[in-house]
């Protein structure tokens, strides 16, 4: 197998890559990570070890896409491994990447790039090679591509955007008179309008107007704070706009205190409450879509409500990254980059789970336009609000966990917005003062 230094000037495509492009995948199933077996070497197939954190509905769609990839690539010995979502996966990723022999390509959240060793554990993506497969900044949502770019180097290939959106029970909202002439939920004009809509919906359900995951209150908080123009810096001294943060937290307090939303609703109970008709609106991630579809609900979706201006919603992006290698391997990098490009080009399957594909030819296709209600919130990807940058920030990171634990008390009434903000600021500063473990 030919090897070269992938960090220096890149030479013309190698024979190994051309042979690889003519090939495809091997047997079905999920393989354990590790070096390719002996029959791989004897057969001449290129090994490709992939790590991901997709279970549940996302996992089922990933398996479906991988099955199609195998069928199209019989010359590749594809070995995917799925690990538990969240900190277990990211701990495994850091240990595996540090070892230098765990995977050829892995899935991450874009928000975790800086905290997981950009340049030390994660290698830049060769954009010239990626462009050979038709993936450039012009084919991907530019804001997502730019988020994957650090110090002028592309460190990840974005697969999607996922973010908090608004779900609405169509029959309930029709009865409440809050649908527009096209049968979609009316666009929220301001804070008072949102509370009026929730009150109208509550009149129909007899219980609540809206339900939101009170244990993950960071997501709506960050959405509202960003709509207000709030900035947050997590370097040296915490930078936060107290007035805007208090206004966002007071919004959460009002929802529960005025009886428009449950004071407590965790991740599992929230879609169940919405599905059971306890509330006619739900503020949650677009990843809940398959559950509601499977339940046969008549529902619609639109971006997170523009309570304080634009419909900005907190979110993230799943992406593919390459490890820093102890020994540069041109053929392994070529296989990994082609795999990432193939997944982007076939991401209409991924869109079925609610995520917005990052590959614009997919989201601009008629096939995607026919996906309902996914296509109704496509434009939200252009304005997704990523978490503030820090090694402890992002999906499944400590900042989200700590903020959720603190802000849930605002919903229950256990703490005031002022007390919650003070506690959050102390906690965030403690995290800032803690050195990164990577």
Short mmCIF file of C-alpha atoms in Angstrom, two decimals:
data_model
loop_
_atom_site.label_atom_id
_atom_site.label_comp_id
_atom_site.label_asym_id
_atom_site.label_seq_id
_atom_site.Cartn_x
_atom_site.Cartn_y
_atom_site.Cartn_z
CA UNK A 1 0.00 0.00 0.00
CA UNK A 2 1.49 3.37 -1.00
CA UNK A 3 1.95 5.89 1.80
CA UNK A 4 2.64 9.59 1.81
CA UNK A 5 2.57 12.54 4.18
CA UNK A 6 -1.00 13.88 3.93
CA UNK A 7 -0.11 17.06 5.80
CA UNK A 8 2.20 18.37 3.08
CA UNK A 9 1.58 19.34 -0.59
CA UNK A 10 -0.72 16.78 -2.17
CA UNK A 11 0.32 14.83 -5.23
CA UNK A 12 -1.83 13.58 -8.10
CA UNK A 13 -4.37 10.81 -7.39
CA UNK A 14 -2.72 7.46 -6.77
CA UNK A 15 -3.42 4.16 -8.43
CA UNK A 16 -4.69 2.86 -5.08
CA UNK A 17 -7.41 5.51 -5.06
CA UNK A 18 -8.47 4.81 -8.65
CA UNK A 19 -8.73 1.12 -7.87
CA UNK A 20 -10.71 2.02 -4.75
CA UNK A 21 -13.16 4.21 -6.68
CA UNK A 22 -14.01 1.31 -8.94
CA UNK A 23 -14.88 -0.82 -5.92
CA UNK A 24 -17.41 -0.83 -3.14
CA UNK A 25 -18.39 -2.49 0.16
CA UNK A 26 -18.51 -5.96 1.63
CA UNK A 27 -20.70 -7.96 4.00
CA UNK A 28 -23.59 -6.52 6.06
CA UNK A 29 -23.55 -6.02 9.82
CA UNK A 30 -21.62 -3.96 12.32
CA UNK A 31 -17.97 -4.90 12.80
CA UNK A 32 -15.79 -4.17 15.77
CA UNK A 33 -13.13 -1.52 15.24
CA UNK A 34 -9.63 -2.74 14.56
CA UNK A 35 -7.22 -3.71 11.85
CA UNK A 36 -8.49 -5.43 8.74
CA UNK A 37 -8.62 -9.26 8.88
CA UNK A 38 -6.26 -11.46 6.93
CA UNK A 39 -8.80 -12.24 4.18
CA UNK A 40 -9.02 -8.49 3.55
CA UNK A 41 -5.33 -8.34 2.79
CA UNK A 42 -5.48 -11.45 0.61
CA UNK A 43 -8.53 -10.24 -1.32
CA UNK A 44 -7.01 -6.82 -1.95
CA UNK A 45 -10.01 -4.99 -0.49
CA UNK A 46 -9.39 -1.60 1.11
CA UNK A 47 -10.35 -1.64 4.82
CA UNK A 48 -12.47 1.26 6.06
CA UNK A 49 -13.16 1.51 9.79
CA UNK A 50 -15.97 3.89 10.70
CA UNK A 51 -17.14 4.96 14.18
CA UNK A 52 -20.49 6.58 14.95
CA UNK A 53 -22.88 7.35 17.80
CA UNK A 54 -26.21 6.69 16.07
CA UNK A 55 -28.77 4.49 17.78
CA UNK A 56 -32.58 4.40 17.67
CA UNK A 57 -34.19 5.88 14.57
CA UNK A 58 -30.96 7.57 13.49
CA UNK A 59 -29.15 4.29 13.88
CA UNK A 60 -31.68 2.47 11.71
CA UNK A 61 -31.25 5.02 8.92
CA UNK A 62 -27.48 4.86 9.20
CA UNK A 63 -27.63 1.08 8.86
CA UNK A 64 -29.83 1.52 5.77
CA UNK A 65 -27.36 3.95 4.22
CA UNK A 66 -24.42 1.70 5.07
CA UNK A 67 -26.15 -1.26 3.44
CA UNK A 68 -26.52 0.78 0.23
CA UNK A 69 -22.88 1.89 0.50
CA UNK A 70 -21.72 -1.72 0.82
CA UNK A 71 -23.71 -2.74 -2.23
CA UNK A 72 -22.15 0.07 -4.27
CA UNK A 73 -18.59 -0.59 -3.06
CA UNK A 74 -17.72 -4.31 -3.18
CA UNK A 75 -14.01 -3.45 -3.16
CA UNK A 76 -14.15 -1.94 0.33
CA UNK A 77 -14.04 -3.95 3.53
CA UNK A 78 -16.36 -1.63 5.50
CA UNK A 79 -16.23 -2.00 9.28
CA UNK A 80 -18.65 0.37 11.09
CA UNK A 81 -18.89 0.47 14.88
CA UNK A 82 -21.68 2.13 16.87
CA UNK A 83 -21.12 3.35 20.42
CA UNK A 84 -23.37 4.87 23.07
CA UNK A 85 -24.39 8.47 22.36
CA UNK A 86 -22.89 11.30 24.39
CA UNK A 87 -19.96 11.24 26.78
CA UNK A 88 -19.33 7.47 26.46
CA UNK A 89 -18.77 7.94 22.74
CA UNK A 90 -16.64 11.04 23.05
CA UNK A 91 -14.44 9.44 25.69
CA UNK A 92 -14.01 6.43 23.42
CA UNK A 93 -13.28 8.73 20.48
CA UNK A 94 -10.54 10.63 22.31
CA UNK A 95 -8.90 7.44 23.55
CA UNK A 96 -9.14 5.78 20.14
CA UNK A 97 -7.81 8.79 18.26
CA UNK A 98 -4.93 9.15 20.72
CA UNK A 99 -4.03 5.52 20.09
CA UNK A 100 -3.81 6.22 16.38
CA UNK A 101 -5.25 2.90 15.14
CA UNK A 102 -8.94 2.96 16.04
CA UNK A 103 -10.81 4.29 12.99
CA UNK A 104 -10.37 5.76 9.52
CA UNK A 105 -13.35 8.10 9.76
CA UNK A 106 -15.69 8.98 12.62
CA UNK A 107 -18.85 10.96 13.31
CA UNK A 108 -18.81 13.97 15.61
CA UNK A 109 -20.94 16.98 16.43
CA UNK A 110 -19.43 20.07 14.84
CA UNK A 111 -19.73 21.88 18.18
CA UNK A 112 -17.25 19.40 19.71
CA UNK A 113 -14.46 19.87 17.16
CA UNK A 114 -12.36 22.34 19.15
CA UNK A 115 -12.66 20.36 22.36
CA UNK A 116 -11.60 17.05 20.84
CA UNK A 117 -8.15 17.85 19.59
CA UNK A 118 -8.26 19.70 16.27
CA UNK A 119 -4.78 19.31 14.82
CA UNK A 120 -3.71 16.82 17.50
CA UNK A 121 -6.36 14.08 17.31
CA UNK A 122 -8.34 15.32 14.30
CA UNK A 123 -6.64 15.81 10.95
CA UNK A 124 -7.59 18.38 8.28
CA UNK A 125 -9.74 17.08 5.43
CA UNK A 126 -7.96 17.25 2.05
CA UNK A 127 -10.33 19.64 0.27
CA UNK A 128 -8.78 18.96 -3.13
CA UNK A 129 -9.64 15.29 -2.81
CA UNK A 130 -13.10 16.12 -1.48
CA UNK A 131 -13.66 18.41 -4.47
CA UNK A 132 -12.84 15.51 -6.82
CA UNK A 133 -16.01 13.91 -5.45
CA UNK A 134 -18.08 17.06 -5.98
CA UNK A 135 -18.15 18.34 -2.39
CA UNK A 136 -17.08 21.97 -1.96
CA UNK A 137 -18.24 25.01 -0.01
CA UNK A 138 -20.56 25.77 -2.95
CA UNK A 139 -22.45 22.50 -2.47
CA UNK A 140 -22.85 22.67 1.32
CA UNK A 141 -24.67 25.21 3.50
CA UNK A 142 -21.92 27.87 3.79
CA UNK A 143 -22.58 28.60 7.47
CA UNK A 144 -22.09 24.92 8.31
CA UNK A 145 -18.99 24.58 6.12
CA UNK A 146 -17.48 27.64 7.80
CA UNK A 147 -18.18 26.15 11.22
CA UNK A 148 -16.12 23.12 10.16
CA UNK A 149 -13.23 25.38 9.14
CA UNK A 150 -10.68 26.37 11.79
CA UNK A 151 -7.66 28.57 11.08
CA UNK A 152 -8.25 28.18 7.35
CA UNK A 153 -8.34 24.37 7.40
CA UNK A 154 -11.43 22.20 6.89
CA UNK A 155 -11.54 19.74 9.80
CA UNK A 156 -14.91 18.10 9.18
CA UNK A 157 -17.34 17.22 6.40
CA UNK A 158 -20.85 18.19 7.55
CA UNK A 159 -23.65 15.69 7.02
CA UNK A 160 -26.63 17.63 8.38
CA UNK A 161 -28.11 20.31 10.58
CA UNK A 162 -30.33 19.41 13.52
CA UNK A 163 -31.98 22.01 15.73
CA UNK A 164 -34.92 22.85 17.97
CA UNK A 165 -38.10 23.57 16.03
CA UNK A 166 -41.83 24.01 16.62
CA UNK A 167 -44.17 21.04 16.28
CA UNK A 168 -47.91 21.66 16.09
CA UNK A 169 -50.89 19.32 16.33
CA UNK A 170 -52.78 20.30 13.20
CA UNK A 171 -56.36 19.43 14.29
CA UNK A 172 -55.87 21.10 17.69
CA UNK A 173 -54.34 24.23 16.19
CA UNK A 174 -57.05 24.41 13.54
CA UNK A 175 -59.70 24.33 16.25
CA UNK A 176 -57.76 26.98 18.19
CA UNK A 177 -57.73 29.23 15.12
CA UNK A 178 -53.94 29.54 14.96
CA UNK A 179 -53.36 28.13 11.47
CA UNK A 180 -52.86 30.39 8.46
CA UNK A 181 -54.63 30.12 5.09
CA UNK A 182 -52.16 27.40 4.00
CA UNK A 183 -52.97 25.25 7.03
CA UNK A 184 -49.67 26.00 8.74
CA UNK A 185 -49.05 27.41 12.19
CA UNK A 186 -49.11 31.19 12.12
CA UNK A 187 -45.76 32.93 12.21
CA UNK A 188 -45.09 34.30 15.69
CA UNK A 189 -44.75 38.10 15.69
CA UNK A 190 -43.47 38.74 19.22
CA UNK A 191 -43.47 37.47 22.81
CA UNK A 192 -47.05 38.44 23.59
CA UNK A 193 -48.28 36.85 20.36
CA UNK A 194 -46.64 33.57 21.31
CA UNK A 195 -48.33 33.54 24.71
CA UNK A 196 -51.66 34.36 23.05
CA UNK A 197 -51.23 31.42 20.67
CA UNK A 198 -50.36 29.10 23.56
CA UNK A 199 -53.42 30.31 25.49
CA UNK A 200 -55.69 29.66 22.49
CA UNK A 201 -54.29 26.14 22.11
CA UNK A 202 -54.70 25.49 25.83
CA UNK A 203 -58.40 26.31 25.52
CA UNK A 204 -58.70 23.37 23.12
CA UNK A 205 -56.53 20.81 24.97
CA UNK A 206 -57.87 21.77 28.39
CA UNK A 207 -54.40 21.24 29.89
CA UNK A 208 -51.45 23.02 28.26
CA UNK A 209 -50.64 25.05 25.19
CA UNK A 210 -47.03 23.97 24.68
CA UNK A 211 -44.64 21.36 26.03
CA UNK A 212 -40.85 21.59 26.13
CA UNK A 213 -38.11 19.43 27.63
CA UNK A 214 -37.50 21.16 30.96
CA UNK A 215 -34.43 19.01 31.68
CA UNK A 216 -32.70 20.37 28.55
CA UNK A 217 -33.67 24.00 29.02
CA UNK A 218 -30.39 25.16 27.50
CA UNK A 219 -31.77 24.71 23.98
CA UNK A 220 -34.73 27.10 24.24
CA UNK A 221 -32.68 29.45 26.43
CA UNK A 222 -29.90 29.72 23.87
CA UNK A 223 -32.42 30.14 21.03
CA UNK A 224 -34.14 33.05 22.81
CA UNK A 225 -30.88 34.60 23.99
CA UNK A 226 -29.54 34.60 20.43
CA UNK A 227 -32.80 36.06 19.09
CA UNK A 228 -32.22 38.94 21.50
CA UNK A 229 -28.75 39.42 20.05
CA UNK A 230 -27.00 37.93 23.06
CA UNK A 231 -23.34 36.93 22.79
CA UNK A 232 -21.41 34.64 25.12
CA UNK A 233 -17.65 34.21 25.37
CA UNK A 234 -16.08 31.36 27.34
CA UNK A 235 -12.45 32.37 27.44
CA UNK A 236 -10.70 34.00 30.39
CA UNK A 237 -13.63 35.80 31.97
CA UNK A 238 -17.20 34.77 31.14
CA UNK A 239 -18.82 37.24 28.78
CA UNK A 240 -22.63 37.33 28.97
CA UNK A 241 -25.37 39.94 28.64
CA UNK A 242 -27.25 39.69 31.95
CA UNK A 243 -30.31 41.63 30.80
CA UNK A 244 -30.83 39.46 27.72
CA UNK A 245 -30.16 36.26 29.63
CA UNK A 246 -32.69 37.23 32.30
CA UNK A 247 -35.28 38.03 29.66
CA UNK A 248 -34.83 34.60 28.07
CA UNK A 249 -35.04 32.87 31.45
CA UNK A 250 -38.11 34.87 32.40
CA UNK A 251 -39.78 33.61 29.23
CA UNK A 252 -39.28 30.03 30.46
CA UNK A 253 -40.59 30.99 33.89
CA UNK A 254 -43.76 32.53 32.45
CA UNK A 255 -44.55 29.46 30.34
CA UNK A 256 -44.78 27.25 33.41
CA UNK A 257 -45.99 29.77 35.99
CA UNK A 258 -48.92 30.84 33.82
CA UNK A 259 -49.91 27.22 33.26
CA UNK A 260 -49.16 27.23 29.54
CA UNK A 261 -46.54 24.48 29.81
CA UNK A 262 -45.83 21.66 32.30
CA UNK A 263 -43.39 22.55 35.06
CA UNK A 264 -41.60 19.25 34.52
CA UNK A 265 -41.25 17.24 31.31
CA UNK A 266 -38.13 15.22 30.55
CA UNK A 267 -36.79 14.03 27.22
CA UNK A 268 -38.98 10.94 27.01
CA UNK A 269 -42.14 12.53 28.42
CA UNK A 270 -42.07 15.56 26.15
CA UNK A 271 -42.94 13.90 22.81
CA UNK A 272 -45.31 11.58 24.68
CA UNK A 273 -47.14 14.56 26.16
CA UNK A 274 -47.44 16.10 22.72
CA UNK A 275 -48.54 12.84 21.12
CA UNK A 276 -51.18 12.27 23.82
CA UNK A 277 -52.74 15.68 23.23
CA UNK A 278 -51.74 17.21 26.56
CA UNK A 279 -50.40 20.17 24.58
CA UNK A 280 -50.93 21.27 21.00
CA UNK A 281 -47.43 22.71 20.50
CA UNK A 282 -43.99 21.29 21.24
CA UNK A 283 -40.59 22.97 21.23
CA UNK A 284 -38.10 20.19 20.62
CA UNK A 285 -35.44 18.84 18.29
CA UNK A 286 -36.29 17.85 14.74
CA UNK A 287 -35.11 14.33 15.62
CA UNK A 288 -38.47 13.60 17.29
CA UNK A 289 -40.16 13.55 13.87
CA UNK A 290 -39.92 9.76 13.26
CA UNK A 291 -41.59 8.98 16.60
CA UNK A 292 -44.59 11.15 15.77
CA UNK A 293 -44.78 9.85 12.20
CA UNK A 294 -44.79 6.27 13.43
CA UNK A 295 -47.61 7.19 15.81
CA UNK A 296 -49.72 8.41 12.89
CA UNK A 297 -50.09 11.94 14.22
CA UNK A 298 -51.42 14.73 12.02
CA UNK A 299 -48.80 17.35 12.77
CA UNK A 300 -46.73 20.05 11.15
CA UNK A 301 -43.39 21.68 11.85
CA UNK A 302 -41.84 25.08 11.42
CA UNK A 303 -38.68 26.75 12.80
CA UNK A 304 -38.35 27.73 16.45
CA UNK A 305 -40.78 30.64 17.03
CA UNK A 306 -39.44 34.14 16.42
CA UNK A 307 -40.35 35.38 19.89
CA UNK A 308 -37.77 38.17 19.78
CA UNK A 309 -37.27 38.64 16.07
CA UNK A 310 -35.94 36.07 13.61
CA UNK A 311 -36.80 32.37 13.93
CA UNK A 312 -33.41 31.40 15.33
CA UNK A 313 -33.06 27.98 16.95
CA UNK A 314 -30.23 26.30 18.84
CA UNK A 315 -28.72 23.41 16.99
CA UNK A 316 -25.68 21.50 15.79
CA UNK A 317 -24.39 19.45 12.88
CA UNK A 318 -23.27 15.84 12.56
CA UNK A 319 -20.04 15.64 10.63
CA UNK A 320 -17.30 13.25 9.53
CA UNK A 321 -13.71 13.66 10.73
CA UNK A 322 -10.37 12.01 9.98
CA UNK A 323 -7.85 10.99 12.66
CA UNK A 324 -4.29 12.21 12.90
CA UNK A 325 -2.29 9.15 11.81
CA UNK A 326 0.94 7.82 13.23
CA UNK A 327 1.82 6.66 9.72
CA UNK A 328 0.28 8.61 6.81
CA UNK A 329 -1.83 6.36 4.58
CA UNK A 330 -2.96 7.84 1.27
CA UNK A 331 -5.30 4.99 0.37
CA UNK A 332 -7.07 5.00 3.75
CA UNK A 333 -7.62 8.76 3.53
CA UNK A 334 -8.94 8.39 -0.03
CA UNK A 335 -11.40 5.71 1.07
CA UNK A 336 -12.58 7.80 4.02
CA UNK A 337 -13.08 10.97 1.96
CA UNK A 338 -15.00 9.12 -0.74
CA UNK A 339 -17.20 7.55 1.94
CA UNK A 340 -18.04 10.98 3.38
CA UNK A 341 -18.86 12.36 -0.06
CA UNK A 342 -21.05 9.35 -0.85
CA UNK A 343 -22.98 9.77 2.40
CA UNK A 344 -23.66 13.44 1.65
CA UNK A 345 -24.87 12.67 -1.85
CA UNK A 346 -27.26 10.01 -0.54
CA UNK A 347 -28.49 11.98 2.47
CA UNK A 348 -32.13 12.01 1.33
CA UNK A 349 -32.41 8.83 3.41
CA UNK A 350 -30.97 10.68 6.39
CA UNK A 351 -33.53 13.46 5.87
CA UNK A 352 -36.27 10.96 6.61
CA UNK A 353 -35.29 11.18 10.28
CA UNK A 354 -35.90 14.94 10.44
CA UNK A 355 -32.32 16.18 10.03
CA UNK A 356 -31.69 18.79 7.33
CA UNK A 357 -29.01 17.53 4.92
CA UNK A 358 -25.99 19.82 4.64
CA UNK A 359 -25.60 18.90 0.96
CA UNK A 360 -27.63 21.57 -0.82
CA UNK A 361 -28.36 19.60 -4.02
CA UNK A 362 -30.34 17.28 -1.75
CA UNK A 363 -32.29 19.97 0.11
CA UNK A 364 -32.98 21.78 -3.17
CA UNK A 365 -34.26 18.64 -4.89
CA UNK A 366 -37.87 17.84 -5.65
CA UNK A 367 -37.49 14.64 -3.67
CA UNK A 368 -36.73 16.68 -0.55
CA UNK A 369 -39.48 19.21 -1.32
CA UNK A 370 -41.92 16.29 -1.29
CA UNK A 371 -40.86 15.35 2.24
CA UNK A 372 -43.44 16.70 4.66
CA UNK A 373 -43.11 18.32 7.09
CA UNK A 374 -39.31 18.32 6.71
CA UNK A 375 -39.21 20.77 3.82
CA UNK A 376 -41.27 23.30 5.80
CA UNK A 377 -38.32 24.10 8.08
CA UNK A 378 -35.44 23.62 5.63
CA UNK A 379 -34.47 27.30 5.75
CA UNK A 380 -33.81 27.06 9.49
CA UNK A 381 -30.48 25.41 8.64
CA UNK A 382 -29.22 28.70 7.26
CA UNK A 383 -29.55 30.33 10.69
CA UNK A 384 -28.82 27.49 13.12
CA UNK A 385 -27.40 28.83 16.38
CA UNK A 386 -24.40 26.82 17.50
CA UNK A 387 -23.37 26.81 21.15
CA UNK A 388 -20.59 29.21 22.21
CA UNK A 389 -17.11 27.83 21.56
CA UNK A 390 -15.17 26.13 24.34
CA UNK A 391 -13.78 22.68 25.07
CA UNK A 392 -16.67 22.09 27.51
CA UNK A 393 -19.40 23.41 25.22
CA UNK A 394 -21.54 21.74 22.55
CA UNK A 395 -23.69 18.65 22.24
CA UNK A 396 -23.44 16.27 25.22
CA UNK A 397 -20.81 18.55 26.77
CA UNK A 398 -20.67 19.79 30.35
CA UNK A 399 -22.02 23.28 29.71
CA UNK A 400 -25.30 21.93 28.34
CA UNK A 401 -25.64 19.47 31.21
CA UNK A 402 -24.94 22.07 33.88
CA UNK A 403 -27.21 24.67 32.29
CA UNK A 404 -30.02 22.13 32.03
CA UNK A 405 -29.72 21.20 35.69
CA UNK A 406 -29.83 24.87 36.69
CA UNK A 407 -32.47 26.19 34.32
CA UNK A 408 -34.95 23.38 35.01
CA UNK A 409 -35.50 25.06 38.39
CA UNK A 410 -36.86 28.12 36.58
CA UNK A 411 -39.60 25.93 35.08
CA UNK A 412 -40.48 24.30 38.39
CA UNK A 413 -40.36 27.57 40.30
CA UNK A 414 -37.61 26.33 42.58
CA UNK A 415 -35.36 29.25 41.61
CA UNK A 416 -35.90 32.71 40.18
CA UNK A 417 -34.35 33.70 36.84
CA UNK A 418 -31.94 35.93 38.76
CA UNK A 419 -30.78 33.11 41.04
CA UNK A 420 -30.48 30.71 38.11
CA UNK A 421 -28.38 33.17 36.13
CA UNK A 422 -26.03 33.78 39.07
CA UNK A 423 -25.54 30.05 39.55
CA UNK A 424 -24.99 29.50 35.82
CA UNK A 425 -22.36 32.25 35.70
CA UNK A 426 -20.43 30.70 38.59
CA UNK A 427 -20.60 27.25 37.01
CA UNK A 428 -19.52 28.52 33.59
CA UNK A 429 -16.57 30.38 35.12
CA UNK A 430 -15.49 27.21 36.94
CA UNK A 431 -15.48 25.40 33.61
CA UNK A 432 -13.49 28.19 31.98
CA UNK A 433 -10.92 27.94 34.76
CA UNK A 434 -10.57 24.17 34.23
CA UNK A 435 -7.85 23.18 31.73
CA UNK A 436 -8.94 21.14 28.73
CA UNK A 437 -8.17 17.42 29.17
CA UNK A 438 -7.30 17.10 25.46
#
